[in-house]
Coordinates of N, CA, C and O in Angstrom, one line a residue:
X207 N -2.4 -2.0 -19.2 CA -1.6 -2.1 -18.0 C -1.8 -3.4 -17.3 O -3.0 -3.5 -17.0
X208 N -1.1 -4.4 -17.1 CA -0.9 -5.1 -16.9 C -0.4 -5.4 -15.1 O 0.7 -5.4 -14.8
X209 N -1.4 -5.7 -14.0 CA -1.3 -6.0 -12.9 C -0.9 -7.3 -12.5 O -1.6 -8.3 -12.9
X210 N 0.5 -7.5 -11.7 CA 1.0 -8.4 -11.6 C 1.8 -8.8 -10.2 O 2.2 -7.8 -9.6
X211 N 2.1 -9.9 -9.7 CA 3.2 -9.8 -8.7 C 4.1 -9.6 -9.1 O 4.4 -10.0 -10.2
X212 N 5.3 -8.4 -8.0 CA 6.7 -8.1 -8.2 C 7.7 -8.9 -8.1 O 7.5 -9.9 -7.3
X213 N 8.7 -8.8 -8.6 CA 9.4 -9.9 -8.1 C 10.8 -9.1 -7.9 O 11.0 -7.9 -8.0
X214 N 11.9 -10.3 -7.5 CA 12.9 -9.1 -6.9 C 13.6 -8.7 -8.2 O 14.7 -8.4 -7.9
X215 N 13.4 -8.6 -9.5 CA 13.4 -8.2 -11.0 C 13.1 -7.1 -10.9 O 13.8 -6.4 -11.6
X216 N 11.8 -6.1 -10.1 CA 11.1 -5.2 -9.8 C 11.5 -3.9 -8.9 O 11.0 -2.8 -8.9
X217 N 12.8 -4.4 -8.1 CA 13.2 -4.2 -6.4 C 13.0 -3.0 -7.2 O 11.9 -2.5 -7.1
X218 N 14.1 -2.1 -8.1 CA 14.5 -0.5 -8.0 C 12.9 0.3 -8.4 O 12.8 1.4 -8.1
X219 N 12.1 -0.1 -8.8 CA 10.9 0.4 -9.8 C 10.2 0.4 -8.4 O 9.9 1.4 -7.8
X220 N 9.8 -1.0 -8.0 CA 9.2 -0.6 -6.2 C 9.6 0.3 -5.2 O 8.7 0.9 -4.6
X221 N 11.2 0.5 -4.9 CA 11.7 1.4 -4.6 C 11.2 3.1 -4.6 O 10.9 4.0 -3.7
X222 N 11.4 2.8 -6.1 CA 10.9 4.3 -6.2 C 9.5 4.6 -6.5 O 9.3 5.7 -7.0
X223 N 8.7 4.1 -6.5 CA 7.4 4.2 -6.2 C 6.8 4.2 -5.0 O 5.7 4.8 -4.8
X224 N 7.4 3.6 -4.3 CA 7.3 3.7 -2.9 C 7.6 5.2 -2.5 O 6.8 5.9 -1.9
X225 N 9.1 5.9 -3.0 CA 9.5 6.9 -2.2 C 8.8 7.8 -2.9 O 8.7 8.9 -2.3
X226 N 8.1 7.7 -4.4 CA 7.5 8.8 -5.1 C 5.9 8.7 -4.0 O 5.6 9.7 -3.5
X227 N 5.2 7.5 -3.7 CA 4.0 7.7 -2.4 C 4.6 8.6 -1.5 O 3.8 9.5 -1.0
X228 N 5.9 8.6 -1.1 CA 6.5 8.6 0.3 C 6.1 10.5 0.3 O 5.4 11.1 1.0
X229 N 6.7 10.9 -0.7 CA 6.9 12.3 -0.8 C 5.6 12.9 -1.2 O 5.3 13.8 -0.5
X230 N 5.0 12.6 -1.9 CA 3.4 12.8 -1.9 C 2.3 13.0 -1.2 O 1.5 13.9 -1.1
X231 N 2.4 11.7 -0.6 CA 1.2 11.3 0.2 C 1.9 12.4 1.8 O 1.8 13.7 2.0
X232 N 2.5 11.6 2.5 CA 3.2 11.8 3.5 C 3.9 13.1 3.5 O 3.9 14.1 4.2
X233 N 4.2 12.9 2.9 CA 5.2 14.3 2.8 C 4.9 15.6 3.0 O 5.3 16.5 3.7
X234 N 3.8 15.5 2.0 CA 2.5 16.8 2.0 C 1.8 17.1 3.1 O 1.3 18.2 3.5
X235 N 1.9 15.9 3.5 CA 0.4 15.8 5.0 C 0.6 15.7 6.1 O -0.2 15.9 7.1
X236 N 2.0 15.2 6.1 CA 2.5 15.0 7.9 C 3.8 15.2 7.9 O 4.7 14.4 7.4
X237 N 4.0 16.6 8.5 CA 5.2 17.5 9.0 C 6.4 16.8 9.8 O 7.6 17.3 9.9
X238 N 5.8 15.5 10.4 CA 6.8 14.6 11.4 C 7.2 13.4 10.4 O 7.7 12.4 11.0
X239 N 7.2 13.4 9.5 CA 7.6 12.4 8.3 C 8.9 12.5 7.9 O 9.0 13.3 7.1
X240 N 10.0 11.8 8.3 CA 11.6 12.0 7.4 C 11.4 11.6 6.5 O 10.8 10.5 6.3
X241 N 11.7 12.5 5.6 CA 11.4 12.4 4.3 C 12.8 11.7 3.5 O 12.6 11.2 2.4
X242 N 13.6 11.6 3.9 CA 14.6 10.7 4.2 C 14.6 8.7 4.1 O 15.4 7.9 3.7
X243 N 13.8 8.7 4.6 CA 13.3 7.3 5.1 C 13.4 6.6 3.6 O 14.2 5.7 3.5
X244 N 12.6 6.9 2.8 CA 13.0 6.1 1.6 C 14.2 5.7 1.2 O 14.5 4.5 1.3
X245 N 15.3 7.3 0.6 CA 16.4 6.8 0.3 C 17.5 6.0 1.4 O 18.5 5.3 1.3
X246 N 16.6 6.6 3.1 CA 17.8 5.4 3.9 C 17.5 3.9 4.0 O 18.3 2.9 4.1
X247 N 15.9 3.8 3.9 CA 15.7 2.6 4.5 C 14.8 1.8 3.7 O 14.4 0.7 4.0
X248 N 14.3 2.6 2.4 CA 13.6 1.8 0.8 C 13.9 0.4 0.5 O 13.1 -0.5 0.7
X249 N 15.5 0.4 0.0 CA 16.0 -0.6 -0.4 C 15.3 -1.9 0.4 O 14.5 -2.7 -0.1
X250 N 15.6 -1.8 1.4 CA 15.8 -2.6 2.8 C 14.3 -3.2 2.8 O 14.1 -4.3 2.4
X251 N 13.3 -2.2 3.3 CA 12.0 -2.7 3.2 C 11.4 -3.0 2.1 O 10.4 -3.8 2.3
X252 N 11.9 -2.6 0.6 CA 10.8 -3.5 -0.2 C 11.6 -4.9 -0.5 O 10.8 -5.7 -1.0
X253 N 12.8 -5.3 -0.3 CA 13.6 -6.5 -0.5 C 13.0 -7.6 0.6 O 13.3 -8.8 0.5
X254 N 12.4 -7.0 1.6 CA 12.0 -7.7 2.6 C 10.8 -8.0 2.7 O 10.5 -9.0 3.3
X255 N 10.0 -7.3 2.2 CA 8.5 -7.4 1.7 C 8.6 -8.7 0.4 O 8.1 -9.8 0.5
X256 N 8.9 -8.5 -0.1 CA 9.3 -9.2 -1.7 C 9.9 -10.5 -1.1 O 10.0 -11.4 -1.9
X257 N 10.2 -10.7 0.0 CA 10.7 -12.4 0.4 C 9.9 -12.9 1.4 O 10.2 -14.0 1.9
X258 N 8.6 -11.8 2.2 CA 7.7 -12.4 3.0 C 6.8 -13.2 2.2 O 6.4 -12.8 1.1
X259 N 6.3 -14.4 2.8 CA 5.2 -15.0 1.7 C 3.5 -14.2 2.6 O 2.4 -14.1 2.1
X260 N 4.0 -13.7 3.8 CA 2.7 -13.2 4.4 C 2.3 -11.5 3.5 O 1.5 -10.6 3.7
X261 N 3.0 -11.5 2.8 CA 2.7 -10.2 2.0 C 2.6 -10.2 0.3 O 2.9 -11.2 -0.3
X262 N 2.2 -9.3 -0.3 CA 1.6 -9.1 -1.4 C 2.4 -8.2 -1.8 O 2.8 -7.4 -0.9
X263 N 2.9 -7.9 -3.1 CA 3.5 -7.0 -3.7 C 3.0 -6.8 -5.5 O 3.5 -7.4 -6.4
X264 N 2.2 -6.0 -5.5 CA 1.9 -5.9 -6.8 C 2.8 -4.9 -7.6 O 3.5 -4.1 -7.0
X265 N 2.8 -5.0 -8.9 CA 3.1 -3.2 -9.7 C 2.3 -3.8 -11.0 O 2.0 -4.9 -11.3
X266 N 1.9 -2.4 -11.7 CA 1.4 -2.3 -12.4 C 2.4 -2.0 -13.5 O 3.3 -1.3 -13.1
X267 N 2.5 -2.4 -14.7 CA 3.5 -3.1 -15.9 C 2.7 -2.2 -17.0 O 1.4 -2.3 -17.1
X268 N 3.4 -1.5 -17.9 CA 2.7 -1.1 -19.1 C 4.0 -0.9 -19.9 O 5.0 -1.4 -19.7
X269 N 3.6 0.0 -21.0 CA 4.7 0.1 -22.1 C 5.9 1.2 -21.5 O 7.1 1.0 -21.7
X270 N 5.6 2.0 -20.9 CA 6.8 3.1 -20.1 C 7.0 2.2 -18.8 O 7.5 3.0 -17.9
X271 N 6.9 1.2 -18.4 CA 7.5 0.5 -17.4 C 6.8 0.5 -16.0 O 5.6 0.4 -16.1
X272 N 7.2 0.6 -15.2 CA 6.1 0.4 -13.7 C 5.6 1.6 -13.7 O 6.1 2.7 -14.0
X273 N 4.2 1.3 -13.3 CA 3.1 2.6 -13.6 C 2.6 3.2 -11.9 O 2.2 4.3 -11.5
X274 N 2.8 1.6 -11.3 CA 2.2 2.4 -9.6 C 2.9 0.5 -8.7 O 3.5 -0.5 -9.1
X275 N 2.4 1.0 -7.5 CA 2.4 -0.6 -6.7 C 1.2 -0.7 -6.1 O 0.2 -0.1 -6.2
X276 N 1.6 -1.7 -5.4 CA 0.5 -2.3 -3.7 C 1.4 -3.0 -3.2 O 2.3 -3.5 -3.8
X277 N 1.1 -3.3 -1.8 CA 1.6 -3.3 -0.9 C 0.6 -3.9 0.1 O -0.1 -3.0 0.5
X278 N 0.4 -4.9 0.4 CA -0.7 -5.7 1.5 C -0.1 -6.7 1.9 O 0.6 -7.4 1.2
X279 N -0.5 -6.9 3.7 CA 0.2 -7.8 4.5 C -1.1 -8.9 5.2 O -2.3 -8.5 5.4
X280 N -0.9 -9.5 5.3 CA -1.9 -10.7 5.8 C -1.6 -10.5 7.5 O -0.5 -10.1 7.8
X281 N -2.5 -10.8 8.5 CA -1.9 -11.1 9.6 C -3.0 -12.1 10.1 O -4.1 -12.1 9.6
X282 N -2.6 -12.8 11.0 CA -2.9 -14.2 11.5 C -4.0 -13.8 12.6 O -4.1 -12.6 13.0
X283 N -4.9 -15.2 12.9 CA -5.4 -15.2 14.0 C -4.6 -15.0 15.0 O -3.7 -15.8 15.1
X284 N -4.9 -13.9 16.2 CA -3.8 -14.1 17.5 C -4.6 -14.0 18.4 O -5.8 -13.7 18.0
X285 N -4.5 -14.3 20.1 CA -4.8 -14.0 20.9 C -6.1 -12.5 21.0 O -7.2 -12.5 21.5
X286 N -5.4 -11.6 20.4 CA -5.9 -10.6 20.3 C -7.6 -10.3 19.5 O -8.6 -9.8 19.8
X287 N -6.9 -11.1 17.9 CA -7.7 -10.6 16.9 C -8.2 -12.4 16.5 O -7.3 -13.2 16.5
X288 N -9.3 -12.7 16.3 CA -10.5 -13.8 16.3 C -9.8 -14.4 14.7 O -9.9 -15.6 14.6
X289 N -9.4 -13.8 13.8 CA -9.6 -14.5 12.9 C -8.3 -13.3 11.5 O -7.5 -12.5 11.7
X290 N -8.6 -13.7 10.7 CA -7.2 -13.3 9.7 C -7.7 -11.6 8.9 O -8.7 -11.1 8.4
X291 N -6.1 -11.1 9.4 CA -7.0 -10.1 8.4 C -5.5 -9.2 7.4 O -4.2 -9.2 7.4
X292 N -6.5 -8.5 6.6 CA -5.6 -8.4 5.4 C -5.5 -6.6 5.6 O -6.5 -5.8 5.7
X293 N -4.1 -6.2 5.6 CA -3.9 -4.7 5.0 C -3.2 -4.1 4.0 O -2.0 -4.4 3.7
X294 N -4.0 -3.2 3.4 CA -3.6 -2.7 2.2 C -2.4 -1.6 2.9 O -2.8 -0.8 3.7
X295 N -0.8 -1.9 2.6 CA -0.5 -1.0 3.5 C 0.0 0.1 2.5 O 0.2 1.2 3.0
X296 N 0.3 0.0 1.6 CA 1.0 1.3 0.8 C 0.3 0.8 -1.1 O 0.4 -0.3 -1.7
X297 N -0.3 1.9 -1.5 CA -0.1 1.9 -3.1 C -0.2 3.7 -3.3 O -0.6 4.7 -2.7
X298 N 0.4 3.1 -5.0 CA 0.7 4.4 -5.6 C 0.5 3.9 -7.0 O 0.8 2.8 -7.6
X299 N 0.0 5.1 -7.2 CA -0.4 5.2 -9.2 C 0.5 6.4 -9.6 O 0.6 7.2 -8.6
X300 N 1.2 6.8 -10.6 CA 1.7 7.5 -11.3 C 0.8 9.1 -11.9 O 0.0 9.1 -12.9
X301 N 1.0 10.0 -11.2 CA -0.1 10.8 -11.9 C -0.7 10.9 -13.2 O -1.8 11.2 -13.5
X302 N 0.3 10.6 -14.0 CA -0.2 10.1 -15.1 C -1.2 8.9 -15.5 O -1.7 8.8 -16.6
X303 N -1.3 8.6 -15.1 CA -2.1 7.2 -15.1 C -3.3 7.0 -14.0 O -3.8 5.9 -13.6
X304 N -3.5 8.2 -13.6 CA -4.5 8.4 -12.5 C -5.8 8.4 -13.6 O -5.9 8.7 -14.8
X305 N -6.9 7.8 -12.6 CA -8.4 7.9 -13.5 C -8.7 7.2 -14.7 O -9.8 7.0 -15.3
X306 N -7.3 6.6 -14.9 CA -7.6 5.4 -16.2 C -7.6 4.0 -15.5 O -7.1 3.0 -16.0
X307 N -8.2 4.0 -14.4 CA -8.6 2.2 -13.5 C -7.6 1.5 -13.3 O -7.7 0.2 -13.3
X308 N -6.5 2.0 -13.0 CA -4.8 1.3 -12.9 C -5.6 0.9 -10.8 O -6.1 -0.1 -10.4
X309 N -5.3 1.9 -10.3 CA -5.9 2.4 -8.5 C -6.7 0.9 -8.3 O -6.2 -0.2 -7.9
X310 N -8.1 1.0 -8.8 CA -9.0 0.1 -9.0 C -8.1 -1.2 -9.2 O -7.6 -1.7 -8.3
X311 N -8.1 -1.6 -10.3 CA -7.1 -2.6 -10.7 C -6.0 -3.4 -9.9 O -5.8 -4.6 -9.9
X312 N -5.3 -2.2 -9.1 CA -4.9 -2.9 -8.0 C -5.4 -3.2 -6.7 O -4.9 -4.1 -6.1
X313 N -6.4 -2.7 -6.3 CA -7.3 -2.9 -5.3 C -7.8 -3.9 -5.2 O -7.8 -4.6 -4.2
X314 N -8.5 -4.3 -6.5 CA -9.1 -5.4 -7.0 C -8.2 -6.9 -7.0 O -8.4 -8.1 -6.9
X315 N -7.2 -6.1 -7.2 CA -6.0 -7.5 -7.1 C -5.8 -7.8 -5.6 O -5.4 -8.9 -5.2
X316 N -6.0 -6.6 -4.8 CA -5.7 -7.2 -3.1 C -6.5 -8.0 -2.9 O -6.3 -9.2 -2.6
X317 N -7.9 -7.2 -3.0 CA -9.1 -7.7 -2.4 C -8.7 -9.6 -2.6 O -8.1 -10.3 -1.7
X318 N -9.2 -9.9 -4.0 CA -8.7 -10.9 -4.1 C -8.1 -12.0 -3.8 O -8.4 -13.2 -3.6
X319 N -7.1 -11.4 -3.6 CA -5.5 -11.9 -2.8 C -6.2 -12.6 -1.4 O -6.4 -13.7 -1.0
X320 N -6.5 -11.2 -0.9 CA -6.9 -11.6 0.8 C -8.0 -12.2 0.9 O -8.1 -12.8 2.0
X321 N -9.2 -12.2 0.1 CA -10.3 -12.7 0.1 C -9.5 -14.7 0.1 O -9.7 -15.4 1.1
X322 N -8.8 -15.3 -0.9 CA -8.4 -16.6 -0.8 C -7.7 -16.7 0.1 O -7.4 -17.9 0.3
X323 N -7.0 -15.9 0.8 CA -6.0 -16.5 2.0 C -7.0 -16.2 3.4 O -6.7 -15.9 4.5
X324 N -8.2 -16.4 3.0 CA -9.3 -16.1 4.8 C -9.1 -14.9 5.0 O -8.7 -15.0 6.2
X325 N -9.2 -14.0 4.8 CA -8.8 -12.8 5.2 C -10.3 -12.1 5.9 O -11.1 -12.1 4.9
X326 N -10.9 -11.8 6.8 CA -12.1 -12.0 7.2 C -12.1 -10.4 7.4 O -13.0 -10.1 8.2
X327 N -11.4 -9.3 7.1 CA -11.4 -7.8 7.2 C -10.2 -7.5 6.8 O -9.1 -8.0 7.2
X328 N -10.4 -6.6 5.7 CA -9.7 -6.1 4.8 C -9.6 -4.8 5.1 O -10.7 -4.2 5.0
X329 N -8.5 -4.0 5.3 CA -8.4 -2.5 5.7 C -7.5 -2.2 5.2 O -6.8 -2.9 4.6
X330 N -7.3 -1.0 5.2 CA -6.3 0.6 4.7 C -6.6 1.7 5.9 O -7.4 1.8 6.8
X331 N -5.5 2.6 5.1 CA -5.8 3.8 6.5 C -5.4 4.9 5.1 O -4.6 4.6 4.2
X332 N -6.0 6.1 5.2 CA -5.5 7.0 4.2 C -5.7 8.2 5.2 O -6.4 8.2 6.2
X333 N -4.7 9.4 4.5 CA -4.8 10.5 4.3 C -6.3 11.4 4.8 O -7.0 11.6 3.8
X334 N -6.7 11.8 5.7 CA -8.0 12.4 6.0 C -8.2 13.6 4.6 O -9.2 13.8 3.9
X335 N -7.3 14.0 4.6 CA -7.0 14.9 2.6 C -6.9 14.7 1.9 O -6.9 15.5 0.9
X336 N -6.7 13.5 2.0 CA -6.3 12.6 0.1 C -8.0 12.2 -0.3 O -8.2 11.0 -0.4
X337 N -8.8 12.9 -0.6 CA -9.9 12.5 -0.9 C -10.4 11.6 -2.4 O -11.4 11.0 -2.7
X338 N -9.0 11.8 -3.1 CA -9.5 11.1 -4.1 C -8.9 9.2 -4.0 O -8.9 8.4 -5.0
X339 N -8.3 8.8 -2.4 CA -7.7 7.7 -2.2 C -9.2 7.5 -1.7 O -10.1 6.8 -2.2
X340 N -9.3 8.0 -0.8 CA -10.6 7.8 0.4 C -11.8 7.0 -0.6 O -12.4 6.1 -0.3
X341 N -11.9 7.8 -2.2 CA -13.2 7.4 -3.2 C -13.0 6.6 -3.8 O -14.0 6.0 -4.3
X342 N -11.3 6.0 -4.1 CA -11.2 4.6 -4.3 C -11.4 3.5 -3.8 O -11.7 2.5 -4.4
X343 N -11.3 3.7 -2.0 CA -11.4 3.0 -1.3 C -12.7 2.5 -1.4 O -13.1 1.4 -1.7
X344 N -13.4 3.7 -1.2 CA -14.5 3.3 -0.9 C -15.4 2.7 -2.3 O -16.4 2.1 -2.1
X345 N -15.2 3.0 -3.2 CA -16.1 2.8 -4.1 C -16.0 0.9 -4.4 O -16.7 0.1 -5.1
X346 N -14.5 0.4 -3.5 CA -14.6 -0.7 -3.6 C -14.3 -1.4 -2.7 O -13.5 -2.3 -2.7
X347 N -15.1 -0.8 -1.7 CA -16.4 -1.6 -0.1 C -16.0 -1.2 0.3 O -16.9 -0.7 0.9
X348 N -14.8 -0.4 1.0 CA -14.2 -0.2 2.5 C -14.8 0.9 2.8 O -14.7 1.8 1.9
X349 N -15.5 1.1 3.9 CA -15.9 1.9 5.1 C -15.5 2.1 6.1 O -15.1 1.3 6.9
X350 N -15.5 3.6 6.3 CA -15.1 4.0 7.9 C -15.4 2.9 9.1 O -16.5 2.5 9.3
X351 N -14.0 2.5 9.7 CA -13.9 2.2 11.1 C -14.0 2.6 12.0 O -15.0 2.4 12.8
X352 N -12.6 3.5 12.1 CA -12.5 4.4 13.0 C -11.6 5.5 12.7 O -10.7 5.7 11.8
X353 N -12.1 6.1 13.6 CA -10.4 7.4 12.9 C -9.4 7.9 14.1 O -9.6 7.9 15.3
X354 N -8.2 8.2 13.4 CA -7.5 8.8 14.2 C -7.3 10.5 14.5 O -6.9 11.0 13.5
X355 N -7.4 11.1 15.3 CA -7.3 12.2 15.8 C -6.0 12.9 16.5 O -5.9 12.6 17.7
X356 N -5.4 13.6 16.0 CA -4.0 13.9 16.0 C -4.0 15.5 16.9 O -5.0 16.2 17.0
X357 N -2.9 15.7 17.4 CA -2.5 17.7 18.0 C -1.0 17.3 17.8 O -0.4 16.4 18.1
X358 N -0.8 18.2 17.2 CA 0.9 18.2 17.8 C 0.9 19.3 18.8 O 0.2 20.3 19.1
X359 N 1.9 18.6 19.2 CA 2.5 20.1 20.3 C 2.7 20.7 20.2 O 2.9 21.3 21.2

């Protein structure tokens, strides 16, 4: 499997790996989620991702075709925040291809990424249930921040 940047050659395969995370991840876990959102507004966001240079777009390339993505944004020193930092904001592996180091692989490719553009904190946010996202993360450095704590009404 072959870890690579997307290009807009990629757009429909990003697409729907995106909306296959979308329905999965989200879908399963948070009840306030339009599940919708992909097929209205997919296109749109990964075509726009794919022409930011402040963003990263990986997919993973094998013999049956795109296997998973990433998705990481760079953000600048501002007023706010002292210095550059990088987020992992969306990936997805194929269940099929889960546990054979594809996850890893791309991880490894952010890290990377953001480690040469100064990136001086590198973050993600996952699923408090997705435990087997949480042991990727972590098995390759990231540790608890902070968390968020939710009620609905």
């Amino acid at each position: 499997m072959e870890i690579r940047a997307a290009s807009i050659d990629d757009l429909d395969a990003v697409v729907a790996s995106s909306a296959a995370l979308f329905a999965e991840d989200a879908g399963e876990r948070d009840p306030l989620r339009n599940l919708d959102w992909p097929a209205q507004h997919g296109e749109k966001w990964c075509r726009e991702l794919l022409a930011d240079p402040q963003t990263l777009v990986l997919v993973a390339d094998g013999p049956s075709g795109i296997g998973g993505h990433l998705v990481g944004m760079l953000s600048d020193p501002s007023d706010m925040w002292t210095a550059p930092r990088a987020e992992l904001v969306s990936m997805y592996v194929q269940p099929q291809l889960r546990g054979h180091g594809v996850g890893g692989s791309l991880v490894d490719a952010f890290v990377e990424w953001a480690q040469t553009r100064g990136a001086s904190r590198l973050q993600v946010t996952a699923y408090s249930a997705n435990a087997a996202a949480i042991a990727l993360y972590q098995s390759r450095g990231f540790a608890p921040l902070s968390i968020i704590l939710a009620r609905d009404a």
